[in-house]
mmCIF file of C-alpha atoms in Angstrom:
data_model
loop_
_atom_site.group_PDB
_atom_site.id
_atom_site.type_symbol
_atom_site.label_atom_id
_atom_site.label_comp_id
_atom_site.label_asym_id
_atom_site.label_seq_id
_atom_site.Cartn_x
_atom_site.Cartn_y
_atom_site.Cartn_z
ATOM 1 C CA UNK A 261 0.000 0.000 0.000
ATOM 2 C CA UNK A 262 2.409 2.500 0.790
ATOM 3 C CA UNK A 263 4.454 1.812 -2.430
ATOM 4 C CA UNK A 264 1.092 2.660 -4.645
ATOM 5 C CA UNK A 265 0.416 6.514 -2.365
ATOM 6 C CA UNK A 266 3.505 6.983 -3.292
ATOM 7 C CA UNK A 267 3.217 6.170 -6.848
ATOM 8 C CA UNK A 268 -0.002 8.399 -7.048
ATOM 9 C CA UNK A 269 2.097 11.161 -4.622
ATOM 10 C CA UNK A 270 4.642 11.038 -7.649
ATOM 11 C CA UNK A 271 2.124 12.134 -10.074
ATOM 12 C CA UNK A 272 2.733 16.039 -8.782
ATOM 13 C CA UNK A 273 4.220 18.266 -10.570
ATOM 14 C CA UNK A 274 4.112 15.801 -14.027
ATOM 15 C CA UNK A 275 2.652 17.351 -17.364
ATOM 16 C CA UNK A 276 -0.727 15.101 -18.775
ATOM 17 C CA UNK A 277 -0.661 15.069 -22.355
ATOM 18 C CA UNK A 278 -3.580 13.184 -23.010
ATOM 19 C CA UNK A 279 -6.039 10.520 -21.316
ATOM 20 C CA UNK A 280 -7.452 7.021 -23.079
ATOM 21 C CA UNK A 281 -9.203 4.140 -21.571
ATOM 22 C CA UNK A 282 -11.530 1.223 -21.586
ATOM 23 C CA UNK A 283 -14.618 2.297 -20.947
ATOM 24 C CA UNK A 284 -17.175 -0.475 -19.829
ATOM 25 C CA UNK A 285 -20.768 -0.245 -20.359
ATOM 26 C CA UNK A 286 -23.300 0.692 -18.047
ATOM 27 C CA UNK A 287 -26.202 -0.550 -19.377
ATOM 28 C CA UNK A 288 -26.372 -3.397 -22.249
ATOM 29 C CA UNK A 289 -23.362 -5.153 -21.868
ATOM 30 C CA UNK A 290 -24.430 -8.068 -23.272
ATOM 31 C CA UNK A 291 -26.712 -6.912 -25.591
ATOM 32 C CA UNK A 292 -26.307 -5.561 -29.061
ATOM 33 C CA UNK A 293 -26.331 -1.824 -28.630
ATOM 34 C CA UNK A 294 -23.951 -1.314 -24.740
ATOM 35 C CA UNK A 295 -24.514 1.728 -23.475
ATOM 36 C CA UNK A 296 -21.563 4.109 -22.284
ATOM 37 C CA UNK A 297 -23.256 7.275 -21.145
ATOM 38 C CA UNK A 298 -26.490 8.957 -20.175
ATOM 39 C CA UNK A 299 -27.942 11.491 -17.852
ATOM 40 C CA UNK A 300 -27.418 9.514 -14.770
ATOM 41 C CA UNK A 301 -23.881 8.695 -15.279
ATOM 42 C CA UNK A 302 -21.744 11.291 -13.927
ATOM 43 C CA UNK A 303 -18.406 9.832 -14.184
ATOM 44 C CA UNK A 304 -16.661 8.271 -16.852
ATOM 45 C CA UNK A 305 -16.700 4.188 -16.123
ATOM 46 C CA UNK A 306 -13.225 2.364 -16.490
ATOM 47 C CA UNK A 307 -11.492 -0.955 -16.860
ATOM 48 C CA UNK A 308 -8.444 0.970 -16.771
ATOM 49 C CA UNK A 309 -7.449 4.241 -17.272
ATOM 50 C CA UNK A 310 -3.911 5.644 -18.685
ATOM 51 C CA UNK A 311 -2.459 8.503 -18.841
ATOM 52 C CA UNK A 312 0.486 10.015 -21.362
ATOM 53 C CA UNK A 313 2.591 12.362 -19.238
ATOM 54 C CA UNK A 314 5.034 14.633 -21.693
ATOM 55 C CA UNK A 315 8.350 12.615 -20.827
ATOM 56 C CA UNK A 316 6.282 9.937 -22.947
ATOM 57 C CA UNK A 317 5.325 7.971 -20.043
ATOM 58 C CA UNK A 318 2.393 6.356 -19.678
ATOM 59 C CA UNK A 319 0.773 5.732 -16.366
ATOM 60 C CA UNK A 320 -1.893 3.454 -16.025
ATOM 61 C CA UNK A 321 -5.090 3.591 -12.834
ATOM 62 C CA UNK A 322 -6.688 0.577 -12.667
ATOM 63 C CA UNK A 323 -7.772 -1.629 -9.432
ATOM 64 C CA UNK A 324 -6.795 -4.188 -6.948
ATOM 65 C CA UNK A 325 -8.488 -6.937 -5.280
ATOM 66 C CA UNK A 326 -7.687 -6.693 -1.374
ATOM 67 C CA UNK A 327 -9.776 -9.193 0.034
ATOM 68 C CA UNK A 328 -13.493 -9.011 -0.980
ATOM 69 C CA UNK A 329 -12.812 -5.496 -1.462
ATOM 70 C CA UNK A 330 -10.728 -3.072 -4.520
ATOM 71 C CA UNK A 331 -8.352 -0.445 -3.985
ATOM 72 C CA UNK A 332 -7.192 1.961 -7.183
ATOM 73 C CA UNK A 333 -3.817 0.948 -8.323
ATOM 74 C CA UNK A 334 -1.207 2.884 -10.610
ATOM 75 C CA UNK A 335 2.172 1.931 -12.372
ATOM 76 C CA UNK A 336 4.052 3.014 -15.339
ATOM 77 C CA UNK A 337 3.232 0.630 -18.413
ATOM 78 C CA UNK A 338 4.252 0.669 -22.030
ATOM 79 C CA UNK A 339 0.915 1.928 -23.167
ATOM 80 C CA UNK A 340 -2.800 1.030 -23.621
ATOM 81 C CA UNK A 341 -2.570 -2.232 -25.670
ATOM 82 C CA UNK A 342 -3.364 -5.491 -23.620
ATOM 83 C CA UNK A 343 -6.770 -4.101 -21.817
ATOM 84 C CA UNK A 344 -9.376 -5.708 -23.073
ATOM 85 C CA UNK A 345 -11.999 -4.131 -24.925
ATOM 86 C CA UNK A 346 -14.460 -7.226 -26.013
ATOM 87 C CA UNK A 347 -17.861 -6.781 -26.467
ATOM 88 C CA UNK A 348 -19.661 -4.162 -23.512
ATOM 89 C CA UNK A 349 -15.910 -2.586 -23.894
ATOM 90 C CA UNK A 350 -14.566 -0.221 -26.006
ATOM 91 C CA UNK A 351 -11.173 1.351 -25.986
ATOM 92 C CA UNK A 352 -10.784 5.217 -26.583
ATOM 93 C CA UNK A 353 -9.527 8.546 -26.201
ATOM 94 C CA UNK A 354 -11.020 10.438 -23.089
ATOM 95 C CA UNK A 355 -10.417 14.110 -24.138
ATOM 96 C CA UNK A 356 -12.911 15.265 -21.773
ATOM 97 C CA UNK A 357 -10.937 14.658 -18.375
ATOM 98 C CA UNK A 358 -8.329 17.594 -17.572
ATOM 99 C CA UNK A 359 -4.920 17.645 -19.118
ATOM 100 C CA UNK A 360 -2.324 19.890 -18.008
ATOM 101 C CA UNK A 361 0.185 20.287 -14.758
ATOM 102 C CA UNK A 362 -0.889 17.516 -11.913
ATOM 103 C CA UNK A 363 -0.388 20.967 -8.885
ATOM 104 C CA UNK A 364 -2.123 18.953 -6.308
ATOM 105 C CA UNK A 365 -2.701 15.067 -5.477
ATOM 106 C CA UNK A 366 -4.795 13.768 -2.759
ATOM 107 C CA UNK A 367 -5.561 10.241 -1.595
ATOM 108 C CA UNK A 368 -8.124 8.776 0.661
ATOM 109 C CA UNK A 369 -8.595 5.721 2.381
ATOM 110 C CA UNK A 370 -11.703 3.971 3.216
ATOM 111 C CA UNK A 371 -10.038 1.744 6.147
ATOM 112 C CA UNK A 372 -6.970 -0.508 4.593
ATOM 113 C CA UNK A 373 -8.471 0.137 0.881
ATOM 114 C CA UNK A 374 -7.100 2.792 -1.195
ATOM 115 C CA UNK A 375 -10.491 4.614 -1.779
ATOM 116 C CA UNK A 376 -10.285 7.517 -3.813
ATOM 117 C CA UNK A 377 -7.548 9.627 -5.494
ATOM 118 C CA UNK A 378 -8.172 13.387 -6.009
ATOM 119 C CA UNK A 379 -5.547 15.267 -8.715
ATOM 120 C CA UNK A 380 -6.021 19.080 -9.425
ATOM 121 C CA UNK A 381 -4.761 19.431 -13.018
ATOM 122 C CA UNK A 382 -4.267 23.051 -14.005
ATOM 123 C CA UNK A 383 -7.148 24.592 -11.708
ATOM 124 C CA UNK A 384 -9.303 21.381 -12.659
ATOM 125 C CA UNK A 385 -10.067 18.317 -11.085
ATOM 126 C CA UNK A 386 -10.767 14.932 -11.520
ATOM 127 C CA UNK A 387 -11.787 12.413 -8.697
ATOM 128 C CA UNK A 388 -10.746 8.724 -9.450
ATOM 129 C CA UNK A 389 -13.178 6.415 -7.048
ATOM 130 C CA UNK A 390 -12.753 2.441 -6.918
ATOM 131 C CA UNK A 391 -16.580 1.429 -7.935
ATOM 132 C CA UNK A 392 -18.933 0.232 -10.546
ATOM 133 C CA UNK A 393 -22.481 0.815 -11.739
ATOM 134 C CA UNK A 394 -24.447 -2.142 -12.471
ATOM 135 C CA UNK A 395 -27.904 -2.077 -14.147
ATOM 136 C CA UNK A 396 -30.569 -3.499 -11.855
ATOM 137 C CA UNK A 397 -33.890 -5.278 -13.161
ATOM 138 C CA UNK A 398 -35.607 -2.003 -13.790
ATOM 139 C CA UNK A 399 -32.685 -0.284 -15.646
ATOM 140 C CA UNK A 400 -31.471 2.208 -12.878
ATOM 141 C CA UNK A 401 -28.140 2.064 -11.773
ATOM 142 C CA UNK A 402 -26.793 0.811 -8.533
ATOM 143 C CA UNK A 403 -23.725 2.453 -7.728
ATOM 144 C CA UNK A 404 -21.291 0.491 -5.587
ATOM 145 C CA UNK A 405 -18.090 1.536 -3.926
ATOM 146 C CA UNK A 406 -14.647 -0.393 -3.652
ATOM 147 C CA UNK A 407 -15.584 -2.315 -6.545
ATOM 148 C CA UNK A 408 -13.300 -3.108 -9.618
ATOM 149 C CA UNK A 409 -13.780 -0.302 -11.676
ATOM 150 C CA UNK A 410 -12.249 3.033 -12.218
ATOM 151 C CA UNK A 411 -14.685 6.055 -12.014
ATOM 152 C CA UNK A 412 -13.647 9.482 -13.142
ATOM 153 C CA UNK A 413 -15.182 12.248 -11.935
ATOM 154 C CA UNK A 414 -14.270 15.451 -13.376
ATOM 155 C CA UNK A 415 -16.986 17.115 -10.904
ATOM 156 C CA UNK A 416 -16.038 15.050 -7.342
ATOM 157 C CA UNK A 417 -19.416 17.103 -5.624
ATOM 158 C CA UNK A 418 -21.250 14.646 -7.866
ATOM 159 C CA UNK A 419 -19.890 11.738 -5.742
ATOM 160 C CA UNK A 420 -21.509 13.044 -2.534
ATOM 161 C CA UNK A 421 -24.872 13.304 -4.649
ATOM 162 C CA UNK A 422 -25.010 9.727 -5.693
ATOM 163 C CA UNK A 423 -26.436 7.052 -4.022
ATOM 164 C CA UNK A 424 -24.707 4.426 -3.031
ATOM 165 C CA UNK A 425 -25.267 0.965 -2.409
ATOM 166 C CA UNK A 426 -22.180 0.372 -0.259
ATOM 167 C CA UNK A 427 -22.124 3.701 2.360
ATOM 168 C CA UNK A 428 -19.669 6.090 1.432
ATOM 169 C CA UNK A 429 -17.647 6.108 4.988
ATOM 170 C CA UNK A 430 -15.309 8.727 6.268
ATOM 171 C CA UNK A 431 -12.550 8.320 4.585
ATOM 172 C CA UNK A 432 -8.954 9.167 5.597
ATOM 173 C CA UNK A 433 -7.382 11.708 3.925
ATOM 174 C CA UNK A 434 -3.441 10.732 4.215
ATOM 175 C CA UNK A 435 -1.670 13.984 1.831
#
């Protein structure tokens, strides 16, 4: 654990050039036409999530299993290829989170799992949370924290607004 907050700590100060990902469907899956978006999806919902810094790194934000419980993850990888993006996936460019100077990085624990990660990029911000969505019987979304997802908020107040089906705790801010 305290080799990935440092990882994530590490991310200050770095340049992000651009953002891609494998988005998973929140609705559809399985079906013919998977849905990605809609008016009650906030966030943007990830298998993985990578980053191109401007020394040509790329940085990749996925999850961990800890238990019956997932944590975010991060390390440096050679790039986006290997994620898969089968049907109720789809790999692409995510212009719409921030790109810019990483000025501030916060972390947050929700007891031994790391929770959340917060990173100001230049004056904007985008909150990565360990979660999912899941379509229930009716088609409404159940939101569920520490799950093995990546969501990306680019609006974090949206995250207090949602309802959860695991209780967002106090977390522990550690930075």
């Amino acid at each position: 654990m305290r080799r990935q907050i440092n990882e994530f700590l590490a991310l200050k100060d770095q340049v992000v050039r651009s953002w891609s990902g494998v988005e998973m469907a929140v609705r559809g899956g399985d079906g013919p036409a998977p849905e990605f978006a809609g008016q009650d999806v906030p966030c943007r919902h990830l298998s993985a999530l990578h980053a191109r810094t401007d020394t040509g790194d790329t940085v990749t934000i996925a999850t961990y299993q800890d238990d019956c419980l997932f944590g975010l993850r991060i390390e440096l990888s050679a790039g986006p290829g290997g994620d898969d993006d089968s049907h109720g996936y789809r790999r692409r460019a995510l212009p719409e989170l921030p790109t810019g100077l990483i000025r501030a990085v916060s972390i947050d624990l929700d007891g031994d799992v790391l929770a959340e990660v917060g990173l100001e990029v230049d004056g904007r911000h985008l909150l990565l949370v360990a979660g999912e969505a899941d379509e229930d019987f009716e088609g409404r979304l159940v939101w569920r924290r520490l799950d093995e997802s990546v969501l990306a908020f680019t609006d974090p107040n949206t995250v207090e607004q949602l309802q959860w089906a695991s209780p967002r705790r106090r977390l522990q801010r550690i930075t």
